[in-house]
CSV table of C-alpha atoms in Angstrom, one decimal:
chain,number,residue,atom,x,y,z
A,1,ASP,CA,85.7,-9.7,77.7
A,2,PRO,CA,84.7,-7.7,80.8
A,3,ASP,CA,87.1,-4.9,79.8
A,4,MET,CA,85.6,-4.7,76.3
A,5,PRO,CA,81.8,-5.6,76.6
A,6,PHE,CA,81.0,-4.1,73.2
A,7,VAL,CA,82.7,-5.4,70.1
A,8,PRO,CA,84.6,-2.5,68.5
A,9,SER,CA,82.9,-1.1,65.5
A,10,ILE,CA,84.5,0.1,62.3
A,11,PRO,CA,83.7,3.7,61.1
A,12,GLU,CA,81.6,2.4,58.2
A,13,ASP,CA,79.2,0.7,60.8
A,14,GLN,CA,78.7,3.9,62.7
A,15,PHE,CA,77.0,5.7,59.8
A,16,ILE,CA,73.7,4.0,58.9
A,17,LEU,CA,71.8,4.9,55.8
A,18,VAL,CA,68.3,3.6,55.7
A,19,GLU,CA,65.4,4.1,53.3
A,20,GLU,CA,62.3,5.8,54.6
A,21,GLY,CA,60.0,3.3,56.3
A,22,ASP,CA,62.5,0.4,56.3
A,23,PRO,CA,63.8,-1.4,59.4
A,24,THR,CA,67.5,-1.3,60.2
A,25,VAL,CA,70.1,-2.6,62.6
A,26,ILE,CA,72.1,-0.5,65.1
A,27,PRO,CA,75.1,-2.9,65.3
A,28,CYS,CA,76.2,-2.7,69.0
A,29,ARG,CA,77.2,-6.3,69.6
A,30,THR,CA,78.4,-7.6,72.9
A,31,SER,CA,81.2,-10.0,73.9
A,32,ASP,CA,78.9,-11.5,76.5
A,33,PRO,CA,75.7,-13.0,74.9
A,34,GLU,CA,73.9,-12.7,78.2
A,35,ALA,CA,74.7,-9.0,78.7
A,36,GLN,CA,71.7,-6.7,79.3
A,37,VAL,CA,71.9,-3.8,76.8
A,38,THR,CA,70.0,-0.5,76.7
A,39,LEU,CA,69.6,1.7,73.7
A,40,VAL,CA,69.5,5.5,74.2
A,41,ASN,CA,69.0,8.4,71.9
A,42,SER,CA,70.8,11.8,71.8
A,43,LEU,CA,68.6,13.0,74.7
A,44,ASP,CA,69.8,10.0,76.8
A,45,LYS,CA,66.3,8.5,76.7
A,46,ALA,CA,65.8,4.8,76.5
A,47,VAL,CA,64.6,3.5,73.1
A,48,PHE,CA,62.7,0.2,73.1
A,49,ALA,CA,63.6,-2.3,70.3
A,50,PHE,CA,64.4,-6.0,69.8
A,51,TYR,CA,68.0,-6.8,70.7
A,52,ASP,CA,70.1,-9.6,69.3
A,53,SER,CA,73.6,-9.9,70.8
A,54,LYS,CA,75.0,-11.1,67.4
A,55,GLN,CA,73.5,-8.2,65.4
A,56,GLY,CA,72.4,-5.4,67.7
A,57,PHE,CA,69.1,-3.5,68.0
A,58,ILE,CA,66.6,-4.1,65.2
A,59,GLY,CA,63.7,-1.8,64.4
A,60,ASN,CA,62.4,1.3,62.7
A,61,PHE,CA,64.4,4.2,64.1
A,62,PRO,CA,64.0,7.9,63.5
A,63,ALA,CA,67.1,9.7,62.1
A,64,GLY,CA,69.5,10.8,64.8
A,65,SER,CA,72.3,9.7,67.2
A,66,TYR,CA,72.1,6.4,69.2
A,67,THR,CA,74.3,4.8,71.9
A,68,CYS,CA,74.2,1.4,73.6
A,69,LYS,CA,74.8,0.9,77.3
A,70,THR,CA,75.5,-2.1,79.5
A,71,MET,CA,76.7,-2.8,83.1
A,72,VAL,CA,79.7,-5.1,84.0
A,73,LYS,CA,80.3,-5.6,87.7
A,74,GLY,CA,78.6,-2.3,88.5
A,75,VAL,CA,80.5,-0.3,85.9
A,76,GLU,CA,78.6,1.2,83.0
A,77,PHE,CA,80.1,0.9,79.6
A,78,LYS,CA,79.0,2.8,76.4
A,79,SER,CA,79.3,1.7,72.8
A,80,ASP,CA,80.4,4.0,70.0
A,81,GLU,CA,77.9,6.5,68.8
A,82,PHE,CA,75.8,5.4,65.8
A,83,LEU,CA,74.3,7.9,63.4
A,84,ILE,CA,71.1,7.0,61.4
A,85,TYR,CA,70.3,9.0,58.2
A,86,ILE,CA,66.9,8.5,56.6
A,87,LEU,CA,66.9,8.6,52.8
A,88,ARG,CA,63.9,9.4,50.7
A,89,ALA,CA,63.2,6.7,48.1
A,90,THR,CA,59.9,6.1,46.3
A,91,SER,CA,59.2,2.9,44.4
A,92,GLN,CA,58.9,4.9,41.1
A,93,LEU,CA,61.7,6.9,39.5
A,94,PRO,CA,60.4,10.2,38.0
A,95,VAL,CA,63.1,11.4,35.6
A,96,GLU,CA,63.3,14.4,33.3
A,97,ILE,CA,66.0,15.4,30.8
A,98,GLU,CA,66.5,19.0,29.8
A,99,ALA,CA,68.8,20.7,27.2
A,100,LEU,CA,69.0,24.5,27.0
A,101,LYS,CA,69.1,24.0,23.2
A,102,THR,CA,69.6,21.0,20.9
A,103,VAL,CA,71.6,22.7,18.0
A,104,TYR,CA,75.1,23.9,18.6
A,105,LYS,CA,78.1,25.3,16.7
A,106,THR,CA,81.6,23.9,16.9
A,107,GLY,CA,83.4,25.4,20.0
A,108,GLU,CA,80.3,26.0,22.0
A,109,THR,CA,79.6,24.3,25.3
A,110,ILE,CA,76.8,21.6,25.4
A,111,VAL,CA,74.8,21.5,28.6
A,112,VAL,CA,72.3,18.6,29.3
A,113,THR,CA,70.5,18.2,32.7
A,114,CYS,CA,68.9,15.0,34.1
A,115,VAL,CA,66.7,15.5,37.1
A,116,VAL,CA,65.5,12.7,39.5
A,117,PHE,CA,62.6,13.5,41.7
A,118,ASP,CA,61.6,12.3,45.2
A,119,ASN,CA,64.6,9.9,45.5
A,120,GLU,CA,68.0,10.1,47.2
A,121,VAL,CA,69.0,6.5,46.6
A,122,VAL,CA,69.9,6.5,42.9
A,123,ASN,CA,72.7,5.4,40.6
A,124,LEU,CA,72.8,7.5,37.4
A,125,GLN,CA,74.7,6.8,34.2
A,126,TRP,CA,75.2,9.0,31.2
A,127,ASN,CA,75.6,7.7,27.6
A,128,TYR,CA,76.7,10.2,25.0
A,129,PRO,CA,79.0,10.3,21.9
A,130,GLY,CA,82.1,11.6,23.7
A,131,LYS,CA,81.8,9.2,26.7
A,132,VAL,CA,84.6,6.9,25.5
A,133,LYS,CA,87.0,9.9,25.6
A,134,GLU,CA,85.5,11.0,28.9
A,135,LYS,CA,84.9,14.4,27.4
A,136,GLY,CA,81.9,15.3,29.7
A,137,LEU,CA,82.1,17.0,33.1
A,138,ILE,CA,79.4,15.7,35.5
A,139,LYS,CA,78.1,17.7,38.5
A,140,LEU,CA,75.5,16.7,41.0
A,141,ASP,CA,73.3,19.1,43.0
A,142,ASP,CA,71.2,17.5,45.8
A,143,ILE,CA,68.2,19.8,46.4
A,144,LYS,CA,65.9,19.2,49.3
A,145,VAL,CA,63.8,22.4,49.5
A,146,PRO,CA,61.0,22.8,48.6
A,147,SER,CA,61.1,19.2,47.4
A,148,GLN,CA,63.7,16.4,47.0
A,149,LYS,CA,65.4,16.3,43.6
A,150,LEU,CA,68.8,15.2,42.3
A,151,VAL,CA,70.1,17.4,39.5
A,152,TYR,CA,72.8,15.8,37.3
A,153,THR,CA,74.4,18.2,34.9
A,154,LEU,CA,76.5,17.0,31.9
A,155,THR,CA,78.8,19.6,30.3
A,156,ILE,CA,80.7,19.1,27.1
A,157,PRO,CA,83.2,22.0,26.5
A,158,GLU,CA,84.5,22.9,23.1
A,159,ALA,CA,81.9,20.8,21.2
A,160,SER,CA,82.8,19.4,17.8
A,161,VAL,CA,80.7,17.7,15.0
A,162,LYS,CA,81.6,14.4,16.6
A,163,ASP,CA,79.6,15.3,19.6
A,164,THR,CA,76.4,15.0,17.5
A,165,GLY,CA,74.1,12.2,18.7
A,166,ASP,CA,71.9,10.8,21.5
A,167,TYR,CA,72.4,12.1,25.0
A,168,GLU,CA,70.8,9.6,27.4
A,169,CYS,CA,70.7,9.4,31.2
A,170,THR,CA,69.7,6.1,33.0
A,171,ALA,CA,68.6,6.3,36.6
A,172,ARG,CA,68.6,3.0,38.6
A,173,HIS,CA,67.1,2.6,42.1
A,174,ALA,CA,69.9,1.6,44.4
A,175,THR,CA,67.9,-1.1,46.2
A,176,LYS,CA,65.0,-2.0,44.0
A,177,GLU,CA,64.9,-3.4,40.4
A,178,VAL,CA,63.6,-0.1,39.0
A,179,LYS,CA,65.2,2.0,36.3
A,180,GLU,CA,64.2,4.9,34.0
A,181,ASN,CA,66.0,6.4,31.1
A,182,LYS,CA,65.5,9.6,29.1
A,183,LYS,CA,67.1,10.8,25.8
A,184,VAL,CA,67.6,14.0,23.9
A,185,VAL,CA,69.2,14.4,20.4
A,186,ILE,CA,72.0,17.0,20.1
A,187,THR,CA,73.3,18.3,16.8
A,188,VAL,CA,76.6,20.1,16.4
A,189,HIS,CA,77.3,22.0,13.1
A,190,ASP,CA,80.8,22.8,11.8
A,191,LYS,CA,79.9,26.5,11.6
A,192,GLY,CA,76.8,28.7,11.9
A,193,PHE,CA,74.7,29.3,8.8
A,194,ILE,CA,71.9,31.4,7.5
A,195,HIS,CA,69.5,30.3,4.8
A,196,LEU,CA,67.7,33.0,2.8
A,197,GLU,CA,64.7,32.3,0.7
A,198,PRO,CA,63.5,35.3,-1.4
A,199,GLN,CA,59.8,35.4,-2.2
A,200,PHE,CA,60.4,37.4,-5.4
A,201,SER,CA,62.0,36.9,-8.8
A,202,PRO,CA,65.7,37.7,-9.6
A,203,LEU,CA,64.4,40.7,-11.7
A,204,GLU,CA,61.5,42.8,-10.6
A,205,ALA,CA,59.9,45.9,-12.2
A,206,VAL,CA,58.1,48.6,-10.4
A,207,ASN,CA,56.0,51.6,-11.6
A,208,LEU,CA,56.8,55.2,-10.6
A,209,HIS,CA,55.5,56.0,-7.1
A,210,GLU,CA,54.4,52.4,-6.7
A,211,VAL,CA,55.1,50.8,-3.3
A,212,LYS,CA,56.3,47.2,-3.5
A,213,ASN,CA,57.3,44.8,-0.7
A,214,PHE,CA,60.2,42.4,-1.1
A,215,VAL,CA,59.8,39.5,1.4
A,216,VAL,CA,62.7,37.2,2.4
A,217,ASP,CA,62.4,34.2,4.7
A,218,VAL,CA,65.4,33.9,6.9
A,219,GLN,CA,66.4,30.7,8.8
């Protein structure tokens, strides 16, 4: 089609997510398989890569904006703009789970954090006693400075004794068969308590002017 030399692209094709170091495809396909196509970056400089009219340009591209150009009867046509985002993803999945405390009283708010290091391409799932009732609130913070880490925070408001149990996060690599899980045990008591253990008898005698210490262990 001389009036439409580039096959129209859908918005999902224009945002390209690629793992660090992996090849990708910039999908500017042509309606004429013999068309001569040039790839340019955001500075309008030509980028050399293998071209397949059924797929597009194939190669390892830095993050940034790319556009394809072709000529039809002396008229230049441009494709849609394609944006490449480079995602950091190591083959290993370093994961840590943290809880501010592991013993709570009824009515308090439980907070558990799961941190994934050096990866942006991760699926993370929580398992905890209140999951069936969807009691937990989950927040994600993507921190890039000074190093890459994904911080998933699980919050259980108004905790009850039923929230006692294992809190487990499982991280799965989005493209590789790698997973890692961590667990912490949380206990919720119906009410707070103090345990006293006196280190003396119910009845003690003391002489006049004698100094005597009475010791009590408190938990």
